[in-house]
XYZ file of C-alpha atoms in Angstrom:
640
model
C 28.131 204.414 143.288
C 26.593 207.873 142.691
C 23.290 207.683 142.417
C 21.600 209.330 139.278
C 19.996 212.152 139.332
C 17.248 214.182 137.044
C 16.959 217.893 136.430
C 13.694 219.225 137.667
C 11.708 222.560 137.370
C 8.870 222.681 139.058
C 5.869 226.174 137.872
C 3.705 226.864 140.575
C 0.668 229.503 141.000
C 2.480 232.200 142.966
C -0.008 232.139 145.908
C 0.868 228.385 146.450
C 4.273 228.809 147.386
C 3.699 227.701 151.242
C 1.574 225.263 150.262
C 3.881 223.587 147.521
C 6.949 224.011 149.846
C 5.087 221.975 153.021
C 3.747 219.156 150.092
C 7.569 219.232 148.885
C 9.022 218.593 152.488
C 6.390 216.129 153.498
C 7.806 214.025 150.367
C 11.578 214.763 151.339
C 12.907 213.851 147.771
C 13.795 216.538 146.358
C 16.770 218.804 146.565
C 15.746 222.785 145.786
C 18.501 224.827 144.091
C 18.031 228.179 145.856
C 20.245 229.773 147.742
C 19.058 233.014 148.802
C 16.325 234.490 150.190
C 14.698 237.948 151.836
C 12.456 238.715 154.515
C 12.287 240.221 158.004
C 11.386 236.608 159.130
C 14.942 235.101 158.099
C 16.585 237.484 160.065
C 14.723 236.909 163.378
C 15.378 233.632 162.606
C 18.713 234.086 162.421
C 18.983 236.319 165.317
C 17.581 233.267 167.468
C 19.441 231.145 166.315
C 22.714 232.698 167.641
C 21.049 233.682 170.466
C 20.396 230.171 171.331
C 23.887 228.939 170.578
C 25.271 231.512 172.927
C 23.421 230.294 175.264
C 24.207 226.403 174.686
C 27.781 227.235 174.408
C 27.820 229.306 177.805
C 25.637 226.503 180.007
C 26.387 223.270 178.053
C 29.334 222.794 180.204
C 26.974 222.578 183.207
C 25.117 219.673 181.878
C 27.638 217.691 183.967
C 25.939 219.504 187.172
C 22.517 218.937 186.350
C 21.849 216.224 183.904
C 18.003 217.002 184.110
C 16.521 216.721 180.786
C 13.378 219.048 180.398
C 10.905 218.851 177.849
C 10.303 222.094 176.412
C 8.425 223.943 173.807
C 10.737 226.155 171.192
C 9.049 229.411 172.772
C 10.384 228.210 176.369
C 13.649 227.308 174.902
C 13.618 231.144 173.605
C 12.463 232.746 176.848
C 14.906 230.124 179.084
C 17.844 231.823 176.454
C 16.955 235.630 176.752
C 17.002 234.540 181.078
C 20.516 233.105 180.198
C 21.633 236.011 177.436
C 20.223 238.189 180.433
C 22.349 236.175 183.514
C 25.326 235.813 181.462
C 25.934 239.586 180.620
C 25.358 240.502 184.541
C 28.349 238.041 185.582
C 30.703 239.696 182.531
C 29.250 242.915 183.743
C 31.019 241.654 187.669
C 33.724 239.756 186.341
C 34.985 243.438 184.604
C 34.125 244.708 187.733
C 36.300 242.684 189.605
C 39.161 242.838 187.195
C 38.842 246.179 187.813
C 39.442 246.560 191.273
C 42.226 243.881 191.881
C 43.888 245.505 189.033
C 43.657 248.906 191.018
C 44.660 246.628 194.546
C 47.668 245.221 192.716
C 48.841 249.061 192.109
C 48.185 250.420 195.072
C 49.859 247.480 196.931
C 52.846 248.645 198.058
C 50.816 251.981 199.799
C 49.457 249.546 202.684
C 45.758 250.050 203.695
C 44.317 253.826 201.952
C 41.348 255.747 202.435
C 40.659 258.862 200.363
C 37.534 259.657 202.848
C 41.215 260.763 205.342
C 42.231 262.554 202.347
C 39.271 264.011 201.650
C 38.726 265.282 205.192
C 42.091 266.537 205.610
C 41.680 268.640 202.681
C 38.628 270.535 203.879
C 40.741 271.459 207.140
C 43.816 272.827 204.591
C 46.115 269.889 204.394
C 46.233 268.373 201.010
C 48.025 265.028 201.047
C 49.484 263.534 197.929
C 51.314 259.681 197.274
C 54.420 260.124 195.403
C 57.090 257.657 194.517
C 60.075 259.431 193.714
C 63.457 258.606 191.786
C 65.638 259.147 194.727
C 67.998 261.428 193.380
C 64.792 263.802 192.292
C 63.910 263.250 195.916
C 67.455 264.690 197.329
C 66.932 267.178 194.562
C 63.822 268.629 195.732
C 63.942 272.130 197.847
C 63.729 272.577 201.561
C 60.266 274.266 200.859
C 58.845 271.067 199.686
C 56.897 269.317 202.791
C 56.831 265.731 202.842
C 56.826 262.566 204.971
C 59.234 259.876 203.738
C 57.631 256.465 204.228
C 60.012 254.018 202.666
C 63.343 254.235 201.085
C 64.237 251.780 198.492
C 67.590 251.178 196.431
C 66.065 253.185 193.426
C 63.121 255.064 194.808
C 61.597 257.217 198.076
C 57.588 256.514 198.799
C 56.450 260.164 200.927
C 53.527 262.048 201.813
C 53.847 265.640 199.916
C 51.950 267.966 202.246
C 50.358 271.734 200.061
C 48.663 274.177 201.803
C 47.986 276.816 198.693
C 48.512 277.232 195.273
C 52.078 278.396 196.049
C 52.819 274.937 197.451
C 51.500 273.693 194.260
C 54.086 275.233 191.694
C 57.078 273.626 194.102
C 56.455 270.175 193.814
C 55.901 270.718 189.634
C 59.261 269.145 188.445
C 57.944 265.137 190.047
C 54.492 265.583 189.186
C 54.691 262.840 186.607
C 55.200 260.486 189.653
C 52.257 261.627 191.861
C 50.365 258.094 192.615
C 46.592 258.922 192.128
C 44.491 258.061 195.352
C 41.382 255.345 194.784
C 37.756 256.081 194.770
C 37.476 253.908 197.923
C 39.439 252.718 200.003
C 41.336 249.582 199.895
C 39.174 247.733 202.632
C 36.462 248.540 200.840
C 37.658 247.263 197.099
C 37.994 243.853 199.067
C 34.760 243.863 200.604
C 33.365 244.629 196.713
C 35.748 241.392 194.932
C 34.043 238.923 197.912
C 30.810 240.183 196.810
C 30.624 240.220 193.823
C 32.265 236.472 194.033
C 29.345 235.834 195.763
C 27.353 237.012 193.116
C 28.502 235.640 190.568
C 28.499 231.784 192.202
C 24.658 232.754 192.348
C 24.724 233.127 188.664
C 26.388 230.298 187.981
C 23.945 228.517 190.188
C 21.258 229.857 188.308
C 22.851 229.154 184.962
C 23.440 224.987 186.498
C 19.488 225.357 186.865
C 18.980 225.833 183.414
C 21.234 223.348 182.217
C 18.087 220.953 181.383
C 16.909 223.482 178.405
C 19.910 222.306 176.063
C 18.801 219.762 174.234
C 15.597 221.930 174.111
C 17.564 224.784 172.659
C 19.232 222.241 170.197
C 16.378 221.354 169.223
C 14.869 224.603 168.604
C 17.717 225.411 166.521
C 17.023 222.760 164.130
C 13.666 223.417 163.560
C 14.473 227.191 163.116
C 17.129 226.087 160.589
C 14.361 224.412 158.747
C 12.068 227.372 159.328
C 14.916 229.657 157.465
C 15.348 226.911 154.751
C 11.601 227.225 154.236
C 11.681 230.997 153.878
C 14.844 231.092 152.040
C 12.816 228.805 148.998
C 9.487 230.604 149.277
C 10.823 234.027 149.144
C 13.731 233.198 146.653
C 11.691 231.409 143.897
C 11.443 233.579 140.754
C 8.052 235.018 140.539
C 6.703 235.614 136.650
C 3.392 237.732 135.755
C 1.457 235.954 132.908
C -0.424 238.000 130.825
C -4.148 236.411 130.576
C -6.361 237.306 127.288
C -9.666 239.647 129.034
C -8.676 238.660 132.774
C -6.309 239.607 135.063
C -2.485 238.770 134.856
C -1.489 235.661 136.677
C 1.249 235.568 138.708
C 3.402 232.402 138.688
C 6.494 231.502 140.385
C 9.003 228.464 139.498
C 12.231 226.777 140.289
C 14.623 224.100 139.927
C 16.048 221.121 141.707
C 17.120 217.435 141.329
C 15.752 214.495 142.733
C 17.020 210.984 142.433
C 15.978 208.870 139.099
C 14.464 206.573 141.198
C 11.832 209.149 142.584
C 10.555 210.485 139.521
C 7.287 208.474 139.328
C 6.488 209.607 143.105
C 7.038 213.167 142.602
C 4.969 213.007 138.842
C 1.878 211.717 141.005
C 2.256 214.496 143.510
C 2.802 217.078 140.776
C -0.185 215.269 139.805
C -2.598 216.250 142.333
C -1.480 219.076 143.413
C -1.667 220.893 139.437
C 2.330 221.590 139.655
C 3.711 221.977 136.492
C 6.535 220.046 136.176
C 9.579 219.713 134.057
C 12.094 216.568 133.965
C 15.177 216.293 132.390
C 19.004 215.332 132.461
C 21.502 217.436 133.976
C 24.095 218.622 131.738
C 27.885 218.769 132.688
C 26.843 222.634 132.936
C 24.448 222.114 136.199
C 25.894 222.228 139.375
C 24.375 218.845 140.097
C 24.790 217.179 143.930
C 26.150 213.970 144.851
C 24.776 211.017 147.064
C 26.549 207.882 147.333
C 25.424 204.877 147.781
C 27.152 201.764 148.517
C 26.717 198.599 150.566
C 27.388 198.534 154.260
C 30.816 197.503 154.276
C 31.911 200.118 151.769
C 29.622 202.850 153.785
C 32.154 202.306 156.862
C 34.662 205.056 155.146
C 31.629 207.929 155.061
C 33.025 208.968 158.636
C 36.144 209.355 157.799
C 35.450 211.627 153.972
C 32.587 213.084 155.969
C 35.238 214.286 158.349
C 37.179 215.358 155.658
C 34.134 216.724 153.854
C 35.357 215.268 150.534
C 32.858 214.778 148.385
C 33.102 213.701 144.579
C 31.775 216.275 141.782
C 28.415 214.343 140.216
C 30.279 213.577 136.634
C 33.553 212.192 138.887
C 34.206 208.741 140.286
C 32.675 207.192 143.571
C 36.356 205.591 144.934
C 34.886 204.869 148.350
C 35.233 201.000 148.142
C 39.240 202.123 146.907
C 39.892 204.829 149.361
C 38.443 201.905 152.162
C 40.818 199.219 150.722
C 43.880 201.160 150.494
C 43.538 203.753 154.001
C 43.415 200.474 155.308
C 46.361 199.173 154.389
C 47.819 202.726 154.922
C 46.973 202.854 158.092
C 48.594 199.720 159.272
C 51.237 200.710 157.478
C 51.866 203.941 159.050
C 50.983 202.847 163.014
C 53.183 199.492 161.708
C 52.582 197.749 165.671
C 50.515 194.969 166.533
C 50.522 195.720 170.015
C 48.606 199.764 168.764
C 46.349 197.711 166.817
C 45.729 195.800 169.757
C 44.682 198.835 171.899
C 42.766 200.462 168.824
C 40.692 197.693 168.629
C 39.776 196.948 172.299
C 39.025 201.126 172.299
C 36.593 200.149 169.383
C 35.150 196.575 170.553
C 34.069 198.289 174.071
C 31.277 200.413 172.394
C 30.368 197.731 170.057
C 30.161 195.661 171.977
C 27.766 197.532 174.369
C 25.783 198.081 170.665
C 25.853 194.685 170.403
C 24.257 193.975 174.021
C 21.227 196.641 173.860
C 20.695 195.098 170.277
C 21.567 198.210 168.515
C 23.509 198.662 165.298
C 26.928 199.481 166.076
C 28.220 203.180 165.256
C 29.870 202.883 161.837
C 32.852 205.222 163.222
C 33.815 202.465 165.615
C 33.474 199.534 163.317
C 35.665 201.706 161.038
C 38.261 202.196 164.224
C 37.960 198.888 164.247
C 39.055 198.126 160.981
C 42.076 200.171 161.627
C 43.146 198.188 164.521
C 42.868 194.924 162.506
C 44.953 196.045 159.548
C 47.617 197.324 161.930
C 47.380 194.083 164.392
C 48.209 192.242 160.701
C 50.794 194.489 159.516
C 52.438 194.567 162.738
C 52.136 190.687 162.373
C 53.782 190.735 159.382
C 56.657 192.426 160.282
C 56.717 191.598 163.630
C 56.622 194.627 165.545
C 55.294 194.726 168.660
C 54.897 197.966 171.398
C 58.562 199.035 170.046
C 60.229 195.314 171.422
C 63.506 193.690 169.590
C 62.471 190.463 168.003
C 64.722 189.332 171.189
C 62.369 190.205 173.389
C 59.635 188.807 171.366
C 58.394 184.387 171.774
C 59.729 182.420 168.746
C 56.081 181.829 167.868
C 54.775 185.188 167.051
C 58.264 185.644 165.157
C 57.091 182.418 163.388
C 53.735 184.697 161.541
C 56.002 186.968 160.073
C 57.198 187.269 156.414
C 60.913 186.988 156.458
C 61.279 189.416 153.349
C 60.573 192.287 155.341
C 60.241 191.125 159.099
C 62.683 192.616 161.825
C 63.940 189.324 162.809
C 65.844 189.988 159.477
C 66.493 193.620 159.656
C 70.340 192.957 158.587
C 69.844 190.154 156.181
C 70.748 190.135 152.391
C 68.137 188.788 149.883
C 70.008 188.013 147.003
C 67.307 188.272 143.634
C 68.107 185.331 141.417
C 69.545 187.585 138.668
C 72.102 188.764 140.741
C 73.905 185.722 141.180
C 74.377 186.441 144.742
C 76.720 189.551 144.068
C 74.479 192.443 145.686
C 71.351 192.295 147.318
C 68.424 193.997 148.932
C 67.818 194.634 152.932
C 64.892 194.637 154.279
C 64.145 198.079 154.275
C 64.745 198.140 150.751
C 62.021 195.052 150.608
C 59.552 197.676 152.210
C 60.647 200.585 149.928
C 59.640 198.192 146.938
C 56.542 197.001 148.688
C 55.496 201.139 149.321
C 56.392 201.377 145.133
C 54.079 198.140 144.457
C 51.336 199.559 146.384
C 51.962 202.734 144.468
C 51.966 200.814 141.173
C 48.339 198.823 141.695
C 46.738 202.092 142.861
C 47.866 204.426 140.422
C 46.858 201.238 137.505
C 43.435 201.250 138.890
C 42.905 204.876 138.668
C 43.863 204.835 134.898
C 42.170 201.271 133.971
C 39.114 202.975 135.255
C 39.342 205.866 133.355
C 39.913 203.631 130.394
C 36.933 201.645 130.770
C 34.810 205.484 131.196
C 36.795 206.690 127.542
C 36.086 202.807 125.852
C 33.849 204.175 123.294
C 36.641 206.998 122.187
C 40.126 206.975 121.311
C 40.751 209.233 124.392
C 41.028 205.312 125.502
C 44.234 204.920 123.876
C 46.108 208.041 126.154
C 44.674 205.633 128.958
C 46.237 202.678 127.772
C 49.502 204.973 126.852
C 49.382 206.601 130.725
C 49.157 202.877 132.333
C 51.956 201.801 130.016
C 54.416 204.577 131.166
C 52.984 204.243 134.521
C 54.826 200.806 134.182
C 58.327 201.595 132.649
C 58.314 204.572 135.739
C 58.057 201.976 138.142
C 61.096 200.115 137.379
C 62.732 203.408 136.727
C 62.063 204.146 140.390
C 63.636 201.057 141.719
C 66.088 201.722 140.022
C 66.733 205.331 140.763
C 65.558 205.153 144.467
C 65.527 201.040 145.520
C 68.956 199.773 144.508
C 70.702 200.776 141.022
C 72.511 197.741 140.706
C 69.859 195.195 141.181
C 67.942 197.249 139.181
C 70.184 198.821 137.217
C 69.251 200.378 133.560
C 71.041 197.568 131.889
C 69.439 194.640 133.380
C 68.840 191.631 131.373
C 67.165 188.255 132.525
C 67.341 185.353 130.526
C 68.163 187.318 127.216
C 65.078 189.806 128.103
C 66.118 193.282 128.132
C 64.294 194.226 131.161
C 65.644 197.793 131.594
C 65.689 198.673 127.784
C 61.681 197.181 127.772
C 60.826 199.685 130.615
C 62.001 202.422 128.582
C 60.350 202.086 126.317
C 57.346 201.677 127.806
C 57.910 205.350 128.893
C 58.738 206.924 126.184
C 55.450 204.947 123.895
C 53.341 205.557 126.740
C 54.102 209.330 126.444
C 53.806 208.876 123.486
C 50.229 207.699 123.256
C 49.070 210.167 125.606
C 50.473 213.245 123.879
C 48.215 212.042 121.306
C 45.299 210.867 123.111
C 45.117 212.757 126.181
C 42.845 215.545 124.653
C 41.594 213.033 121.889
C 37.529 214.768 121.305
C 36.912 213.874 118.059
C 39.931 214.862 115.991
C 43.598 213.831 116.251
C 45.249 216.880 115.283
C 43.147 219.006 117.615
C 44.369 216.521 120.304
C 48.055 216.930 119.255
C 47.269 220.210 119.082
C 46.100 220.777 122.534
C 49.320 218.693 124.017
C 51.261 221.289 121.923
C 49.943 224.284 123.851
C 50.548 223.273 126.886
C 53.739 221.564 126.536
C 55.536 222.552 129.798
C 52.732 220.339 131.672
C 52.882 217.694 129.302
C 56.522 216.939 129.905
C 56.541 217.995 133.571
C 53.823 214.836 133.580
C 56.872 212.809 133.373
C 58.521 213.594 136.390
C 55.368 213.796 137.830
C 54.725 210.272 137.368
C 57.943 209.632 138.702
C 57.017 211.486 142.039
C 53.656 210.598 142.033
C 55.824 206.380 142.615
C 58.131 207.709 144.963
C 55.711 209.697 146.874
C 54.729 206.190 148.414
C 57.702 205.685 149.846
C 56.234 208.121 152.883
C 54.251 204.600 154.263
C 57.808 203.182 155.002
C 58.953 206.306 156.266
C 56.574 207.406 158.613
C 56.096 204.149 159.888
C 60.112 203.707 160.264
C 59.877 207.045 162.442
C 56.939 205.850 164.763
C 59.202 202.796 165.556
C 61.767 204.538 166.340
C 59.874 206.128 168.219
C 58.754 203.609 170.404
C 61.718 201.685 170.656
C 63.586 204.759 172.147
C 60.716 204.988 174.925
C 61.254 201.088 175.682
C 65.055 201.930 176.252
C 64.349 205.246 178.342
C 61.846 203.278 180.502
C 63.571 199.558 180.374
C 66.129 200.472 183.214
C 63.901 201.778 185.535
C 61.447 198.483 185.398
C 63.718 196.928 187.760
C 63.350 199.258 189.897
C 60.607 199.111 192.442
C 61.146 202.820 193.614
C 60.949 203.576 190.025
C 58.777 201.714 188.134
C 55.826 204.106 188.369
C 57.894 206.599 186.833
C 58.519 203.689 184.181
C 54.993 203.137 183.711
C 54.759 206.888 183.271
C 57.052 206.821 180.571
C 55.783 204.233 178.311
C 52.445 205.653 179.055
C 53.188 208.375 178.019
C 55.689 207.979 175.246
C 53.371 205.376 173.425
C 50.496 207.658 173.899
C 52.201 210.298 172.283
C 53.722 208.600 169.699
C 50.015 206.840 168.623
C 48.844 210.642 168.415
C 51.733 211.676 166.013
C 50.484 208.725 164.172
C 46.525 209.809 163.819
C 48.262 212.648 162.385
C 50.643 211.005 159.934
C 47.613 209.457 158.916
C 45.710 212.181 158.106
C 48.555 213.877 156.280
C 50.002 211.258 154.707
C 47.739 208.019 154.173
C 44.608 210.439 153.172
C 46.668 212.265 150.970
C 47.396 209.254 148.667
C 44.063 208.653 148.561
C 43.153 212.423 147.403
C 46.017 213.681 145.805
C 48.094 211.098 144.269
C 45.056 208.565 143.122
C 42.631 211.328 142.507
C 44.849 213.354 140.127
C 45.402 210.377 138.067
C 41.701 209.842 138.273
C 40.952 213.387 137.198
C 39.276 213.985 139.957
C 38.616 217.454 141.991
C 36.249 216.903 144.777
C 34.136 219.280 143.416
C 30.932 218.105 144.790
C 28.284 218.739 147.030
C 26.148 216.869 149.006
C 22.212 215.743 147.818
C 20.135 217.427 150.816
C 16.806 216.942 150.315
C 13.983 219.390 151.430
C 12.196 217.102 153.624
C 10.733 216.973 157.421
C 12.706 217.539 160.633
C 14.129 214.204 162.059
């Protein structure tokens, strides 16, 4: 459920602002609706703060060197970063360096060993030398008064020595200027001797930088307690500060603010406000405030909060709490989409290994696993059900684990023909058409839910009725869609069993259920204003339709997906199969299915993600009204 909450506005003296703040976090209840504040403070805090996670994100990796854990004071978590910041900058400041000079090696490579000190000495005596690489034609082309020493001839180009002795000699070799080489500031030797040290110098650093690796929970730590540090500041120097004028004394200077706390917690926070003269101000938020949401459920319900925390969906304070819903049906989704027995099987011995280890040190088990765990099981059943296993043929498969499946929509009877007893036996429905239906059921009970519960919220107003009227075309849709999409001659729009028009019944339960809502939908108070509102925006109102049609059909992604991640694995079974009889090649076998099953279960996390959260968001929210327009209940409290 979400837990209620209570408007509060707390009126302080405005030289008790520390004081109230520290009282207020030592209590921990109550969530402070400020967002900004000022001061030099926040910014050095700030500036730490990144400091620090520079320095986490630069050593962190060396934990694996030096798993030392030291126990250090924020200040020497500070002064250990500014050594790092410090160490860090001198091994980019090398590492450019070096980059530097092989770049220069790699183009002077061809030139052999060079030393510009020659050069340079030559030059005093009168000789100027100069690398060229020359087009060879512009080479042939060059006049006899040009002086140069061809070193190497290539099929495009001539490497030479061009020898000036004057200004004169200067002007001659003007027209190939453009492909003078330009001689190093040292020589080539040397540039060498620099790279190996400053390698060595920078696997000093990083020795130094393993040494420090002990400081990083430190430094984590530090940067919580600075985030609370900012927090702090951010409410004492954002509260709005009000100057009360005081009959023959001086003005008194008052600050105040607001917040919510949960229902439960009034009576506390009334005795502190109590004793500590806090003026204090309780009422209920209005569909105005921007109130946060905490959930609160029982244990087994709690085991989604991972997963929504991961996706950092949170329901808006006046919208539903559909955790136990979302639980029940990404379940099911789930074991739909993986659809093997033999990945559940490996999901959950992944998850039982670190509960299990919980369970031995008599420590509660991380709710992520036991979640993981949960996924495993419904796909171990589903694949039980339709008796897939690891991508096998039901041939390969013992006749007892064929035995636990349901024949409707097991692969034993992937080419079978169920015959419906209206049919007479003239057409039927394959299995995959049994799982298309199943995908549309599943779409059916979820999509019923989400508007029962919204007419149980509207019982006390006729808005109920549009409810009713969207459940009831939510209905005659359904058999619309088998009909459409399933098979349109089992279900065809003409179908009548035992003298009951079931087509002509369905709709009509479309059209009255449209019509109901048209009427209802916006029902506040008045009818007409209702009818009115539908009116407006018509285009919506009868794109709602089709919709609700592809709101059904949207399901039909469960069979789908999970059709593609068999496929999947059967085609690594018959890529691999062969070789298994192989001994030369059954480690390139094992390979195979390694990796083809590996891959394939990774494809699947990700159809989950897309596809199974997405009903759960989209398709059910939307029909819930819901937005995910919340935010979580943080309360101002202690560091933990």
């Amino acid at each position: 459920m979400i837990v209620p909450m209570k408007k509060v506005s707390l009126i302080i003296l405005g030289d008790k602002k520390s004081e109230t703040l520290k009282e207020l976090r030592k209590l921990g209840m109550m969530h402070i609706e400020i967002a900004e504040g000022t001061g030099e403070r926040i910014n050095e805090l700030k500036g730490q703060i990144t400091m620090l996670e520079n320095c986490i994100f630069s050593i962190e990796e060396k934990v694996k060197k030096n798993k030392e854990v030291k126990d250090v004071t924020n200040a020497e978590a500070i002064a250990a970063a500014k050594e790092v910041a410090s160490l860090v900058e001198e091994k980019k400041a090398y590492q450019a360096e070096q980059v530097s000079l092989k770049s220069e090696l790699d183009r002077l490579k061809n030139w052999g060993d060079i030393d510009p000190e020659q050069f340079g000495y030559l030059a005093e005596k009168g000789i100027e030398l100069s690398l060229y690489e020359i087009p060879k034609a512009e080479y042939a082309a060059l006049g006899e008064d040009v002086k140069t020493i061809k070193l190497e001839e290539t099929k495009t180009s001539v490497k030479c020595l061009v020898i000036r002795q004057g200004a004169e000699d200067e002007e001659t070799v003007d027209s190939v200027k453009n492909y003078r080489v330009e001689l190093p500031k040292a020589s080539t030797s040397e540039m060498m001797a620099r790279i190996e040290s400053l390698e060595s110098s920078i696997a000093g650093i990083d020795e130094k930088l393993v040494s420090y690796a002990g400081y990083v929970a430190g430094m984590k730590n530090a940067v919580k307690a600075f985030e609370k540090e900012i927090e702090f500041e951010v409410y004492a120097t954002g509260m709005t500060d009000e100057s009360l004028t005081n009959e023959g004394e001086n003005n008194i200077s008052v600050a105040h603010f607001t917040g919510y706390i949960e229902a439960e917690n009034v009576d506390c926070l009334k005795k502190a406000a109590e004793s500590n003269s806090w003026g204090l101000v309780i009422e209920e938020p209005t569909t105005e405030d921007n109130v946060p949401t905490k959930l609160k459920n029982n244990k087994f319900v709690s085991l989604i909060y991972p997963l929504t925390d991961f996706l950092n969906t949170i329901p808006g304070y006046y919208e539903y709490d559909i955790s136990a819903w979302f639980l029940a049906f990404i379940l099911v989704f789930f074991g739909m989409i993986f659809g093997d027995g033999g990945y559940g099987l490996l999901i959950t011995a992944v998850a039982a290994v670190p509960i299990v280890k919980s369970l031995v040190s008599k420590k509660p088990a991380a709710p992520v696993f036991l979640l993981i765990g949960l996924f495993g099981l419904s796909t171990i059943i589903w694949g039980t059900l339709t008796c897939t296993w690891f991508g096998l043929t039901p041939e390969q498969l013992p006749q007892w684990l064929k035995g636990l499946s349901i024949p409707v929509i097991s692969n034993v009877n992937a080419d079978k023909i169920w015959y419906p007893f209206w049919t007479e036996g003239k057409v039927g429905l394959t299995t995959a058409q049994n799982l298309q239906i199943f995908c549309f059921v599943l779409a059916l009970i979820q999509l019923l839910i989400a508007h029962i519960k919204c007419a149980i919220t509207n019982r006390k107003s006729l808005k109920v009725l549009g409810d009713i009227g969207s459940a009831i075309e939510l209905i005659g849709m359904f058999y619309v869609v088998l009909s459409l999409v399933v098979n349109g001659e089992v279900f065809s729009l003409g179908l009548v069993i035992n003298g009951i028009p079931v087509a002509t019944i369905a709709i009509a339960f479309v059209a009255v259920g449209f019509l109901l809502s048209f009427v209802f939908a916006n029902y506040e108070g008045s009818i007409a204003k209702s009818i009115l509102a539908s009116l407006k925006d018509i285009v919506s109102v009868l794109l709602g339709i089709f919709n609700l049609f592809s709101d059904i059909v949207s399901y039909i992604r469960l069979w789908a997906v999970g059709l593609a991640g068999a496929a999947i694995s059967a085609t690594v079974n018959e890529l691999a199969g062969p070789m298994m009889g192989k001994f030369t090649l059954m480690v390139v076998a094992i390979i195979l299915l390694v990796f083809g099953h590996g891959l394939n279960m990774i494809l699947n996390v990700l159809s989950v993600i897309v596809h199974g959260v997405r009903l759960n968001t989209l398709e059910f929210s939307s029909h819930l009204g819901m937005t995910w327009s919340g935010y979580k209940f943080k309360p101002f409290e202690e560091q933990k």
